[in-house]
Short mmCIF file of C-alpha atoms (C1' of nucleotides) in Angstrom, two decimals:
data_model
loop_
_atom_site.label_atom_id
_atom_site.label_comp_id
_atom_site.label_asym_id
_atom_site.label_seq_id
_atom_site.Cartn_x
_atom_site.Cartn_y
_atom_site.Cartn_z
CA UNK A 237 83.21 62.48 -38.68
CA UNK A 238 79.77 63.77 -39.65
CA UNK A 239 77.04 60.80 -40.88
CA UNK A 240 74.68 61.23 -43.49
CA UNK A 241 70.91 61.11 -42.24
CA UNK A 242 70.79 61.14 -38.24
CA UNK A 243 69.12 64.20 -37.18
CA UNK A 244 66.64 64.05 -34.36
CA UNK A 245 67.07 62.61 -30.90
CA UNK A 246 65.41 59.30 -31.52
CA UNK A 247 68.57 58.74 -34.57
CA UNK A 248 70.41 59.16 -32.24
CA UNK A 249 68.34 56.77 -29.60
CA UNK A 250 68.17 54.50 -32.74
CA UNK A 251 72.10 54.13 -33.80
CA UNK A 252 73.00 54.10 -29.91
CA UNK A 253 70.64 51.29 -29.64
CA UNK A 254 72.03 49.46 -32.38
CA UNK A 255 75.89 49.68 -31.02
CA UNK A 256 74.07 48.10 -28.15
CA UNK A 257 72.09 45.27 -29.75
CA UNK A 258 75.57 44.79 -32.03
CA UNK A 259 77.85 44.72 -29.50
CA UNK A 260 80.01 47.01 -31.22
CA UNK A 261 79.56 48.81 -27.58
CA UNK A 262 79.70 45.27 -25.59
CA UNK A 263 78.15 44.67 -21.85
CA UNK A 264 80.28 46.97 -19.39
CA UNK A 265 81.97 48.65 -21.41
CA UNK A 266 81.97 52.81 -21.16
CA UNK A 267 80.92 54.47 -24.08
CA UNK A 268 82.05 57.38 -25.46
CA UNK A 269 81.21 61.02 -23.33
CA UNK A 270 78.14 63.23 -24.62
CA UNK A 271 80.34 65.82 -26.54
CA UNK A 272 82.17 63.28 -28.89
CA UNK A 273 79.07 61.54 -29.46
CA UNK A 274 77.56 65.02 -30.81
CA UNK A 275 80.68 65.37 -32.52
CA UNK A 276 80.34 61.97 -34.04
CA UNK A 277 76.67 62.60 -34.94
CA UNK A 278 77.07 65.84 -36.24
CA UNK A 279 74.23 67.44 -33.60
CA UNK A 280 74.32 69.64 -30.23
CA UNK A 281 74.83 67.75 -26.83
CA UNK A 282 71.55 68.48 -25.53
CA UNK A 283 70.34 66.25 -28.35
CA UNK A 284 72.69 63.41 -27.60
CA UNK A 285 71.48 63.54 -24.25
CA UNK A 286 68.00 62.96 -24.48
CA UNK A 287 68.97 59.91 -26.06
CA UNK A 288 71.02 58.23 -23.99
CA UNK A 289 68.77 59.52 -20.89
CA UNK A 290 66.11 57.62 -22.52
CA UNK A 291 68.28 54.46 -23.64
CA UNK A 292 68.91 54.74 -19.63
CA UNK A 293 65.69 55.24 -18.08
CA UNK A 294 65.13 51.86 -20.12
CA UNK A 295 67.63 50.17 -18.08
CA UNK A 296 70.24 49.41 -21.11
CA UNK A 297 72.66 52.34 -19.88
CA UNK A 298 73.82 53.30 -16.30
CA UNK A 299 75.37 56.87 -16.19
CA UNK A 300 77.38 58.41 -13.62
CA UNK A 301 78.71 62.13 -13.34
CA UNK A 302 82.64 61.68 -14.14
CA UNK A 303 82.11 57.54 -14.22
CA UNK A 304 81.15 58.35 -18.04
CA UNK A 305 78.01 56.02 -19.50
CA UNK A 306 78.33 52.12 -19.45
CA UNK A 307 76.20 49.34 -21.36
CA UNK A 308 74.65 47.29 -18.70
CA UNK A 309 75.48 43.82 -17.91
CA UNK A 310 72.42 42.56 -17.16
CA UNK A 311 69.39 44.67 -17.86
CA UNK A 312 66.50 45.58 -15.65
CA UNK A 313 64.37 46.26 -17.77
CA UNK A 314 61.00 47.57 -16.80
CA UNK A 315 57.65 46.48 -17.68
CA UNK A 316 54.60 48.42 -17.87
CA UNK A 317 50.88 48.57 -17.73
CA UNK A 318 48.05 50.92 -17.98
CA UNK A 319 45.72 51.52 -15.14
CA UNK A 320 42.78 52.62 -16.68
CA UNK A 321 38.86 52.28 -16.13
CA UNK A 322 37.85 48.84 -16.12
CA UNK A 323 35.20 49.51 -18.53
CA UNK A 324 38.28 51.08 -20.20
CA UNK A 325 39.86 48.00 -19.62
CA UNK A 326 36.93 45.69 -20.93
CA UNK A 327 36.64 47.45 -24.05
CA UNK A 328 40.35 47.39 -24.99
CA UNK A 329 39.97 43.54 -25.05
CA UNK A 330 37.06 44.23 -27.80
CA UNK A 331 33.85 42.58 -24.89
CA UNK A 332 31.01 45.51 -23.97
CA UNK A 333 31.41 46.68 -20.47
CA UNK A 334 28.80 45.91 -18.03
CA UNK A 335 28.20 47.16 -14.32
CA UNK A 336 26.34 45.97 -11.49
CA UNK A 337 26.01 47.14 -8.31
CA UNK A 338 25.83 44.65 -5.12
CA UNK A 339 26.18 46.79 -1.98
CA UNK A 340 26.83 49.91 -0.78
CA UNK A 341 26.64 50.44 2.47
CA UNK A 342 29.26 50.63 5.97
CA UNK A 343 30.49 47.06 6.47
CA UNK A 344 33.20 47.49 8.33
CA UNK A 345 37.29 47.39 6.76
CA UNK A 346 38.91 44.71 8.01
CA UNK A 347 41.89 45.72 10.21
CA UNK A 348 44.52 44.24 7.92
CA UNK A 349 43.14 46.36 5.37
CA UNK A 350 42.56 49.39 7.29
CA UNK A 351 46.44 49.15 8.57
CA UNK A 352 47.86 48.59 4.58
CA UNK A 353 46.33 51.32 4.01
CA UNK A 354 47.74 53.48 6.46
CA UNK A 355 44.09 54.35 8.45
CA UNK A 356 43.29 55.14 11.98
CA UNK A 357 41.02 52.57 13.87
CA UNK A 358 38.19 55.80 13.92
CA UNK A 359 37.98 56.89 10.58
CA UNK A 360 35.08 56.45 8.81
CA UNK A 361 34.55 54.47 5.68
CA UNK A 362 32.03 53.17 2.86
CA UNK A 363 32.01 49.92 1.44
CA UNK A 364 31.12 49.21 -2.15
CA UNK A 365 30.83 45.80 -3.65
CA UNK A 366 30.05 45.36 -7.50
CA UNK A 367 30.33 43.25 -10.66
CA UNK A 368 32.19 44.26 -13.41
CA UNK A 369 30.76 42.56 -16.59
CA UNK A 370 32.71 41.90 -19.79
CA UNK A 371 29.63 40.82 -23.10
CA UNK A 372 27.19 40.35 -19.99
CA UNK A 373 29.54 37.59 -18.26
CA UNK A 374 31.37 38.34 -15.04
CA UNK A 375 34.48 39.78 -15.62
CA UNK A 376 36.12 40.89 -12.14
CA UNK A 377 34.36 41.36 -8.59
CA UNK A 378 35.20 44.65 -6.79
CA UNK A 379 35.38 44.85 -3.71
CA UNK A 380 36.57 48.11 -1.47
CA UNK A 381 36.30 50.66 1.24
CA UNK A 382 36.74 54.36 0.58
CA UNK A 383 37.98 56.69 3.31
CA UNK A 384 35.25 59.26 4.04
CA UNK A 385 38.24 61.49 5.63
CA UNK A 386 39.48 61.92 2.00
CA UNK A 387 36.52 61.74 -0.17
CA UNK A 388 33.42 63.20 2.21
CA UNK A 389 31.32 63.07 -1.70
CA UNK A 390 31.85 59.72 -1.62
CA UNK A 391 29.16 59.37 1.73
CA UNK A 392 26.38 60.28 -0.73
CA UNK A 393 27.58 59.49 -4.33
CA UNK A 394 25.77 57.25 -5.95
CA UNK A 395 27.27 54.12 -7.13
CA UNK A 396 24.37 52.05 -8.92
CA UNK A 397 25.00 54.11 -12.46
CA UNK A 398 28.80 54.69 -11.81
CA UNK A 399 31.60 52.57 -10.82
CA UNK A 400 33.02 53.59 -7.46
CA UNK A 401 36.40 53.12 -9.60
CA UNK A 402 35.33 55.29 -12.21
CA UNK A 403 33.86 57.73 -9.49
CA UNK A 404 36.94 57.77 -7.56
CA UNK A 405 39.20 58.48 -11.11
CA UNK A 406 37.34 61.60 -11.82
CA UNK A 407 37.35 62.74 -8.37
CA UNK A 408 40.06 61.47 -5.96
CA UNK A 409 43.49 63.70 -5.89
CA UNK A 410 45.05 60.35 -6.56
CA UNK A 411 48.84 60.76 -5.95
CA UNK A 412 50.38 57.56 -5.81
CA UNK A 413 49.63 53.57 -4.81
CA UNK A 414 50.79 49.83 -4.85
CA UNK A 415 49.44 46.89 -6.85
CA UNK A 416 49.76 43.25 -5.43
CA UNK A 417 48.46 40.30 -7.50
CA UNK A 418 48.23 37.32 -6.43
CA UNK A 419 46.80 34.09 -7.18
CA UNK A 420 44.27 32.53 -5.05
CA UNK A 421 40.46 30.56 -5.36
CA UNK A 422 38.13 32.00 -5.86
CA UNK A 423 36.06 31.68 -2.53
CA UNK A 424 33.38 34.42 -1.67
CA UNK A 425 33.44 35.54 -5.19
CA UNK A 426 32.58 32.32 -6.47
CA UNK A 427 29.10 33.17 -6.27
CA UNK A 428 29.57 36.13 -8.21
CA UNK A 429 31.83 35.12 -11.12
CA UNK A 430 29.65 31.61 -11.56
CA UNK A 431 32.65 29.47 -10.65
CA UNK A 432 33.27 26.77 -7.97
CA UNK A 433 35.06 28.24 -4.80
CA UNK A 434 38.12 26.14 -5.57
CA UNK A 435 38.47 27.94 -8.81
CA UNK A 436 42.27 29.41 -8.99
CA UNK A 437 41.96 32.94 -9.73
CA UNK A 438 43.96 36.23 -10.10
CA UNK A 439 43.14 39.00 -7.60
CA UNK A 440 44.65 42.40 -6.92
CA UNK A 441 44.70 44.25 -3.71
CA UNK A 442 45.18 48.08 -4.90
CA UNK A 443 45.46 50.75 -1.91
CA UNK A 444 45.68 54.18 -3.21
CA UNK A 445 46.50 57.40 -2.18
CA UNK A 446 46.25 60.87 -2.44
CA UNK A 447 48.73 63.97 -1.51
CA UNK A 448 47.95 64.11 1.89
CA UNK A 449 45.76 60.83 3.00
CA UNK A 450 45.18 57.50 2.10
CA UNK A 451 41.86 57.35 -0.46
CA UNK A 452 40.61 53.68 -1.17
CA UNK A 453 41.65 50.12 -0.92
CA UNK A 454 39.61 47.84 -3.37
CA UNK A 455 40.09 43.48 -3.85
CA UNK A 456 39.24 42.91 -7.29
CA UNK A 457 38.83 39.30 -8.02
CA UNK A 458 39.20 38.42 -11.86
CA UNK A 459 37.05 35.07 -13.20
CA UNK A 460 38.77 32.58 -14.43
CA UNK A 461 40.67 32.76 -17.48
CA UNK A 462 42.22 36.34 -16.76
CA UNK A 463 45.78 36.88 -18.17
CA UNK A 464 47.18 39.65 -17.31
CA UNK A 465 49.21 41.43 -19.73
CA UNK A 466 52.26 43.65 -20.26
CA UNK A 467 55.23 44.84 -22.89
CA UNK A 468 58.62 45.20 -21.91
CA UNK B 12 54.18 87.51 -12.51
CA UNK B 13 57.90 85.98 -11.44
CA UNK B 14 58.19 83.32 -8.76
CA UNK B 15 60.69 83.20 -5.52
CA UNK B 16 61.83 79.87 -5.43
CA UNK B 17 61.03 77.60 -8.58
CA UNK B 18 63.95 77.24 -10.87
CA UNK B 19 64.29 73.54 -12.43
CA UNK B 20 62.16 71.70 -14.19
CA UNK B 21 61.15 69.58 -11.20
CA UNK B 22 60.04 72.45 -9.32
CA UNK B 23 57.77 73.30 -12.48
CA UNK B 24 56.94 69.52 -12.57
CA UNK B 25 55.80 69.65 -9.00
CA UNK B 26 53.89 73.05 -9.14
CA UNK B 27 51.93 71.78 -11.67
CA UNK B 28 51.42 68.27 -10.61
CA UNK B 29 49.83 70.38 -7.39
CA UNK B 30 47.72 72.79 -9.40
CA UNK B 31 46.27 69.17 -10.64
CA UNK B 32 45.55 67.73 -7.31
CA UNK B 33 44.28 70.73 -5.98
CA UNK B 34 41.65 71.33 -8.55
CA UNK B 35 42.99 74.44 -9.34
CA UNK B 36 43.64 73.16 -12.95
CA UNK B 37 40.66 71.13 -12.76
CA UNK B 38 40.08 67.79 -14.74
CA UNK B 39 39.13 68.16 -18.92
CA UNK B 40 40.70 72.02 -18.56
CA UNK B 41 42.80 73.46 -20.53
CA UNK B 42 45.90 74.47 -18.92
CA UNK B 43 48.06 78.04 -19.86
CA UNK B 44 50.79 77.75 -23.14
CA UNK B 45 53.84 77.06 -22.58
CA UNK B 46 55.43 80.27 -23.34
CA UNK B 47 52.72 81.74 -20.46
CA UNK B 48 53.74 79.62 -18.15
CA UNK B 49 57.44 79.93 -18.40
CA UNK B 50 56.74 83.70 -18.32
CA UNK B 51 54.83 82.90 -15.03
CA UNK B 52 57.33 80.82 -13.34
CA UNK B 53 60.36 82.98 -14.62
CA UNK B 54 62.03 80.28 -16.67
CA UNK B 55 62.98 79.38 -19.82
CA UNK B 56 59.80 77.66 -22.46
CA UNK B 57 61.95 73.82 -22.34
CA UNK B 58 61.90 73.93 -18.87
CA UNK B 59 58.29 74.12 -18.96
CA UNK B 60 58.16 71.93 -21.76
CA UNK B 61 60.50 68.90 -19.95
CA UNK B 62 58.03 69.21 -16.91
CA UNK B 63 54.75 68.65 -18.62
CA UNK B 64 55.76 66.50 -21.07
CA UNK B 65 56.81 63.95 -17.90
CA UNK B 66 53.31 64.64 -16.36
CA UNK B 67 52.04 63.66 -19.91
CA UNK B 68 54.27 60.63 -19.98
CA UNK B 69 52.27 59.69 -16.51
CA UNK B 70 48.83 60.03 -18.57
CA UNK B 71 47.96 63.21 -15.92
CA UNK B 72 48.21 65.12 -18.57
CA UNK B 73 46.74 65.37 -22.18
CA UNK B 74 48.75 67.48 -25.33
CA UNK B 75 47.82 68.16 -28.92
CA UNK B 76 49.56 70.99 -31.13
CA UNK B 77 47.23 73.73 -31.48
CA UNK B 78 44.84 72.21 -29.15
CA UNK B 79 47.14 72.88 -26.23
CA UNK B 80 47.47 70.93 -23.05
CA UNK B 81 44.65 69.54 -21.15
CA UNK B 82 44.22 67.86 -17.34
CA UNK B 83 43.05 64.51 -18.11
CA UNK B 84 39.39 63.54 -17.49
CA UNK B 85 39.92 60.06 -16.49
CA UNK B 86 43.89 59.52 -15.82
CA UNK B 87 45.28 56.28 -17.41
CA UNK B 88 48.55 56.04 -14.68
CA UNK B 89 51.47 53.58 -15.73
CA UNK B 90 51.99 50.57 -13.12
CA UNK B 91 55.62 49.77 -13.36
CA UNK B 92 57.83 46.76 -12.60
CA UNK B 93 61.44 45.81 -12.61
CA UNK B 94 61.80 43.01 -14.73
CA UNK B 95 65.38 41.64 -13.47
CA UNK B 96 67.38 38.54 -12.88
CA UNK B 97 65.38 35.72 -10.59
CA UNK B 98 68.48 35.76 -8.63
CA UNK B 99 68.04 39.38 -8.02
CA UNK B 100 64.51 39.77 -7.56
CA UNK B 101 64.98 36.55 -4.46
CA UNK B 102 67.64 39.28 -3.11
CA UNK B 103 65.41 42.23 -3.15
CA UNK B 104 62.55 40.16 -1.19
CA UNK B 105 65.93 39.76 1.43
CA UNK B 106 66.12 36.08 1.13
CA UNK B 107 69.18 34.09 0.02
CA UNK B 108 69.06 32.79 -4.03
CA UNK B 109 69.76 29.50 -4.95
CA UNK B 110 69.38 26.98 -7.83
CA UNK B 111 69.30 23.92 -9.17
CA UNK B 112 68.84 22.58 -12.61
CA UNK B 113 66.57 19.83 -13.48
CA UNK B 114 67.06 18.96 -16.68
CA UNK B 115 68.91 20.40 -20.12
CA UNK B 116 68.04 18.81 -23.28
CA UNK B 117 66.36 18.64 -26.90
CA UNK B 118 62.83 17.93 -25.60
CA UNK B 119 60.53 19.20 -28.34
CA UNK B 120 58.69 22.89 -28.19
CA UNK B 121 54.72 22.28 -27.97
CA UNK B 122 53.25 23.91 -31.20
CA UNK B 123 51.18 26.26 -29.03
CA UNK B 124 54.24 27.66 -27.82
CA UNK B 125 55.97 27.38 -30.79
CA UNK B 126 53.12 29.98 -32.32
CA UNK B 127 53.49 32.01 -29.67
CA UNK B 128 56.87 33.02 -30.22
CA UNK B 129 56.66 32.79 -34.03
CA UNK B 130 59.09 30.18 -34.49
CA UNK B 131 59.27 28.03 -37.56
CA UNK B 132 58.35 24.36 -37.38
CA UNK B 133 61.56 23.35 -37.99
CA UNK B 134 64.25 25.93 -36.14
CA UNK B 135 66.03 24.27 -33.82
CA UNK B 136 65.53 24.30 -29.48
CA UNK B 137 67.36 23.33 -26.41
CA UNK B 138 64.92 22.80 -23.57
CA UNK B 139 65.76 23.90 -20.23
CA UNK B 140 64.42 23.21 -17.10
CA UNK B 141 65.30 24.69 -13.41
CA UNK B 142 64.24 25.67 -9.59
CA UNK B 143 64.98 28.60 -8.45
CA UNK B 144 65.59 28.69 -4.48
CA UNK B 145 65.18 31.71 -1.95
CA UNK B 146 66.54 30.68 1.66
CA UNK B 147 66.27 26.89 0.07
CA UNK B 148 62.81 26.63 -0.32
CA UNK B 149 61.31 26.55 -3.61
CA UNK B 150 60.55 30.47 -5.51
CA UNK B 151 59.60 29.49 -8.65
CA UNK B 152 59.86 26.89 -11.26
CA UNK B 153 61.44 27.56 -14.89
CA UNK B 154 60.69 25.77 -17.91
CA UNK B 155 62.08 27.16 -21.19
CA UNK B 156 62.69 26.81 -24.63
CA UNK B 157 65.69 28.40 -26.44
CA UNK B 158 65.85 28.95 -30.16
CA UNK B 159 69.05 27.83 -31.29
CA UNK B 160 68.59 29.75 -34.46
CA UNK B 161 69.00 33.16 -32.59
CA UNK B 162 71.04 31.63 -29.81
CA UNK B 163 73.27 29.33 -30.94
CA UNK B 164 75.79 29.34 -28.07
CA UNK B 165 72.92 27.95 -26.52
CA UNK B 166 73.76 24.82 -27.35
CA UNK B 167 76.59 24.41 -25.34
CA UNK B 168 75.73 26.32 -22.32
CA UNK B 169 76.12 24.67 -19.32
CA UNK B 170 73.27 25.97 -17.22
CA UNK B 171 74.45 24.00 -14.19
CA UNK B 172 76.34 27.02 -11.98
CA UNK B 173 74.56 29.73 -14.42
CA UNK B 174 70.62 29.74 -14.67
CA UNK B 175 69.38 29.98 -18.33
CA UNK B 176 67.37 32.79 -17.32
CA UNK B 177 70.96 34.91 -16.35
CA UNK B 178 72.75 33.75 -19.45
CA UNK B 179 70.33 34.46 -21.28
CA UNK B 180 70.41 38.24 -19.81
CA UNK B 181 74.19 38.44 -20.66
CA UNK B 182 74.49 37.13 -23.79
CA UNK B 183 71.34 37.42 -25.64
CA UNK B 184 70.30 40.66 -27.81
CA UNK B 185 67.38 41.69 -26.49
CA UNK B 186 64.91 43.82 -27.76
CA UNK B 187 61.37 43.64 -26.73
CA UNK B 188 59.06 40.51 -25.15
CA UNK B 189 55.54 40.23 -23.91
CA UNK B 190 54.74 38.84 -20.63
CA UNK B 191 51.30 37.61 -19.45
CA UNK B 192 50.46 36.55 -15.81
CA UNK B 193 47.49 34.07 -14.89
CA UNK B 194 46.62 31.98 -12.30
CA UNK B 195 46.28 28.42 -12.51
CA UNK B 196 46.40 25.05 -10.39
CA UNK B 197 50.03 23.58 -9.81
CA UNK B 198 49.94 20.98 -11.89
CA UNK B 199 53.35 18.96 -13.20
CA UNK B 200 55.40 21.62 -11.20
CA UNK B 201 53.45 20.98 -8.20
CA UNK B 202 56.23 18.25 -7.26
CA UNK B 203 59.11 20.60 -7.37
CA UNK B 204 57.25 23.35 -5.42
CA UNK B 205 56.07 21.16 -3.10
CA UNK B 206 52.60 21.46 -3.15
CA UNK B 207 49.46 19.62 -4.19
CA UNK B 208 48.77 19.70 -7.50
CA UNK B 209 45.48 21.61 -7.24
CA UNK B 210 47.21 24.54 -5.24
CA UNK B 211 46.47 27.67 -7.17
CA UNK B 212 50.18 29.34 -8.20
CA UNK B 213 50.82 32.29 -10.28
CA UNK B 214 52.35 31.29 -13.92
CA UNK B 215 54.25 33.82 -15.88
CA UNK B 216 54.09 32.99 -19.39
CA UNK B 217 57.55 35.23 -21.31
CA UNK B 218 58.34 35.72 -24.57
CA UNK B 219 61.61 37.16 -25.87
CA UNK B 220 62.41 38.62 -28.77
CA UNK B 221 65.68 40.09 -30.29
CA UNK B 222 65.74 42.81 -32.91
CA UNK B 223 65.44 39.62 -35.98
CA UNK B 224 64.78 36.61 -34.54
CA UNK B 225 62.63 35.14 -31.49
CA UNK B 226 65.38 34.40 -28.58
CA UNK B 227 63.00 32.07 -25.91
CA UNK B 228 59.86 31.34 -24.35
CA UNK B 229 59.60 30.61 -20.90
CA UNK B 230 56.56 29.52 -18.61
CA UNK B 231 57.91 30.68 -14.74
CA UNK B 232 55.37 28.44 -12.05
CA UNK B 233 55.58 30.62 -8.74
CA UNK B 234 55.04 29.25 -5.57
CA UNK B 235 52.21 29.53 -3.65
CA UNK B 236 52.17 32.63 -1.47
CA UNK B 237 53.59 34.88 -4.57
CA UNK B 238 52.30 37.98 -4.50
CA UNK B 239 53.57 40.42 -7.78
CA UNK B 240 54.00 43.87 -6.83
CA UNK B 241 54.24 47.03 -8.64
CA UNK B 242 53.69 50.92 -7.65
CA UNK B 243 52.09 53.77 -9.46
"C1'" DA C 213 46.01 80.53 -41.71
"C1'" DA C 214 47.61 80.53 -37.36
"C1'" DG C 215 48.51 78.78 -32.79
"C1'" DT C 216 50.64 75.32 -30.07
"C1'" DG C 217 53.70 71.83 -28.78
"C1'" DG C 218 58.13 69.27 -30.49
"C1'" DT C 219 62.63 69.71 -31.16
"C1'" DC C 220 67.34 71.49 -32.23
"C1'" DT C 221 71.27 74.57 -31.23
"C1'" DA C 222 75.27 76.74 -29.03
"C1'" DG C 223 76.75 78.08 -25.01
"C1'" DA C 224 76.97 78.14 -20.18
"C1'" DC C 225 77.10 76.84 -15.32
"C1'" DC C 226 76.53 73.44 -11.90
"C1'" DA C 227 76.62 68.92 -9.15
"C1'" DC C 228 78.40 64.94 -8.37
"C1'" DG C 229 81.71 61.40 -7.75
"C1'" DT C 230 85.90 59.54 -9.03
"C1'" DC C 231 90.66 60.13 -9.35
"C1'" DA D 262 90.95 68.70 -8.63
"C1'" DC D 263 88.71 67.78 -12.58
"C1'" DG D 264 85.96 65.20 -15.90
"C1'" DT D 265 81.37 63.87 -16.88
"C1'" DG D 266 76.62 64.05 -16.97
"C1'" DG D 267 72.49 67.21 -15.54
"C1'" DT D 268 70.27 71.10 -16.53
"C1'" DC D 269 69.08 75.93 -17.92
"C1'" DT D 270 68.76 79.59 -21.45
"C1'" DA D 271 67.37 82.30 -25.51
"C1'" DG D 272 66.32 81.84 -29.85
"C1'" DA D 273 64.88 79.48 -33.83
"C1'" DC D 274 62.45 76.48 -37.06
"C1'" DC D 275 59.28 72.90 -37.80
"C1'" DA D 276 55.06 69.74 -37.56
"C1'" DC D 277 50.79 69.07 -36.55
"C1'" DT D 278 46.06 70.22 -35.99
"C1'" DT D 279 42.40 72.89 -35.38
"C1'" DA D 280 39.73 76.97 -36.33
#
DNA sequence: AAGTGGTCTAGACCACGTC
DNA sequence: ACGTGGTCTAGACCACTTA
């Protein structure tokens, strides 16, 4: 039976979607294969599967070679966020970014740090310590060690104009990383975000790395009041 | 030129993702067609096309019609998280989930949360309030409203054996939410995590919607020593 | 006006995992 | 063994956007 309208993958993402949210296709049960789908649809295969792959990748579907497709019983859904510039970030909550530097020199990386991120007791780092500022009030303290074994530029670059994370996001091969927030107070950044030390805040330990070795590990402290916020 | 190996549209995906990190497509340039590059790598134009348009989906990657395809200048990556059942997520950290509710009943929505999830002043809520356990201590602390307009099964749920959070995963039609991490001081949950009150936790402040109607708002209290991770 | 990505098609073969 | 999703192909038309 052909239908009327649905042409395009995302009608197809659409009605699929629908059966879901109806429950005309109910938790756990299989749905019908790809080819009577296209049947059903009136369209080619390849169309119905971009669809579903989608409706999958989502977490509303599991597939399985021969298994067939099932609705699943209890989503896991995913939830994302964009890693962007912080001055990026600033100006996407509508405040004018601001930048100070603090230091920039070779304090040592804490061993707990050097060993999350993967880096031998000898190689050599930079530190960086700055003040993000969000309509000229403290926004987030960065604070972070660059490997000099992956970025040698770093050594010399100059970090009073530009962000080491903006720096590092134009010039690291950045591959891959973790996030971990967590919340904490505020303690040495007090000083720096104009709170008291027993201030709760959010911070986020960030280790990052490129192809072949590990680039930067950064503690970014956010003042009070931070929310952090995703779509699902 | 043809290619020995690369057939597949992840071998395309991970050619170019290496002509990125390798500068050999450097950052802001503009990148061959796709009917070049297929030519190139002896394969067909939509297997070219399925590889950069995931690189795109990862923000590595920039593409306009006409304009063509361009390495991004400044790369805004996707941090992604599972969003699962509580019961699950206790099991992935290896610990042992448990529960316990504290109290079920028609305890009125604060207006602020009310607005929130765009709920009328006069729909109808069932108030739900839990612990979630992992290895018997305390994980996190749940305190939810339900609208009874969307839900109404709600109101005769026994959330006793089955946490509102997993009912709510198999029986509710869920469409999108928003979800928005702070940090903050215990507070009232403080006695069921057992910690002082001005312990800083992690709060996860959830909204749910269905594809017509609001489903529930829930504020999850962490306990202290949460840490939220995600990758990139 | 023309170039580029976005998508659809019909057919085919393959890989996986269940039966 | 065989059914199902996963993917590739060659060709085509379209939509968007820039030149």
């Amino acid at each position: 039976m052909t239908r009327a309208t649905p042409t395009g993958w995302q009608a197809v993402h659409d009605e699929a979607l629908r059966r879901i949210q109806t429950r005309e296709w109910p938790p756990g049960a299989r749905i019908p294969g790809e080819e009577d789908l296209a049947a059903e649809l009136g369209c080619a295969r390849a169309t119905v599967n971009r669809a579903l792959r989608e409706l999958a990748e989502a977490g509303l579907l599991e597939r399985r070679r021969k298994a067939g497709t099932r609705v699943a019983e209890t989503p896991n859904r995913r939830a994302q966020m964009s890693i962007s510039r912080i001055a990026e970030e600033i100006e996407t909550r509508g405040a004018r970014p601001g930048y100070a530097l603090i230091a920039a020199d070779d304090a040592p990386m804490p061993p707990a740090r050097r060993h999350a991120l993967g880096l031998g007791a000898d190689t050599p780092t930079r530190h960086v310590e700055a003040l993000h500022l969000a309509d000229g009030a403290p926004y987030v303290h960065e604070d972070r060690w660059i490997s000099l074994l992956a970025m040698p530029g770093a050594a010399n670059a100059d970090f009073t104009v530009m962000s080491a994370n903006e720096w590092l996001l134009r010039h690291a091969p950045f591959s891959h990383g973790t996030l971990d927030y967590s919340a904490t107070t505020a303690g040495d950044a007090a000083a720096h975000l104009g709170c008291d030390t027993q201030t709760p805040v959010m911070v986020l330990d960030r280790a990052t790395f490129g192809p072949d070795h590990p680039i930067t590990w950064v503690r970014l402290t956010y003042a009070p009041g931070f929310h952090l916020h995703m779509k699902i």
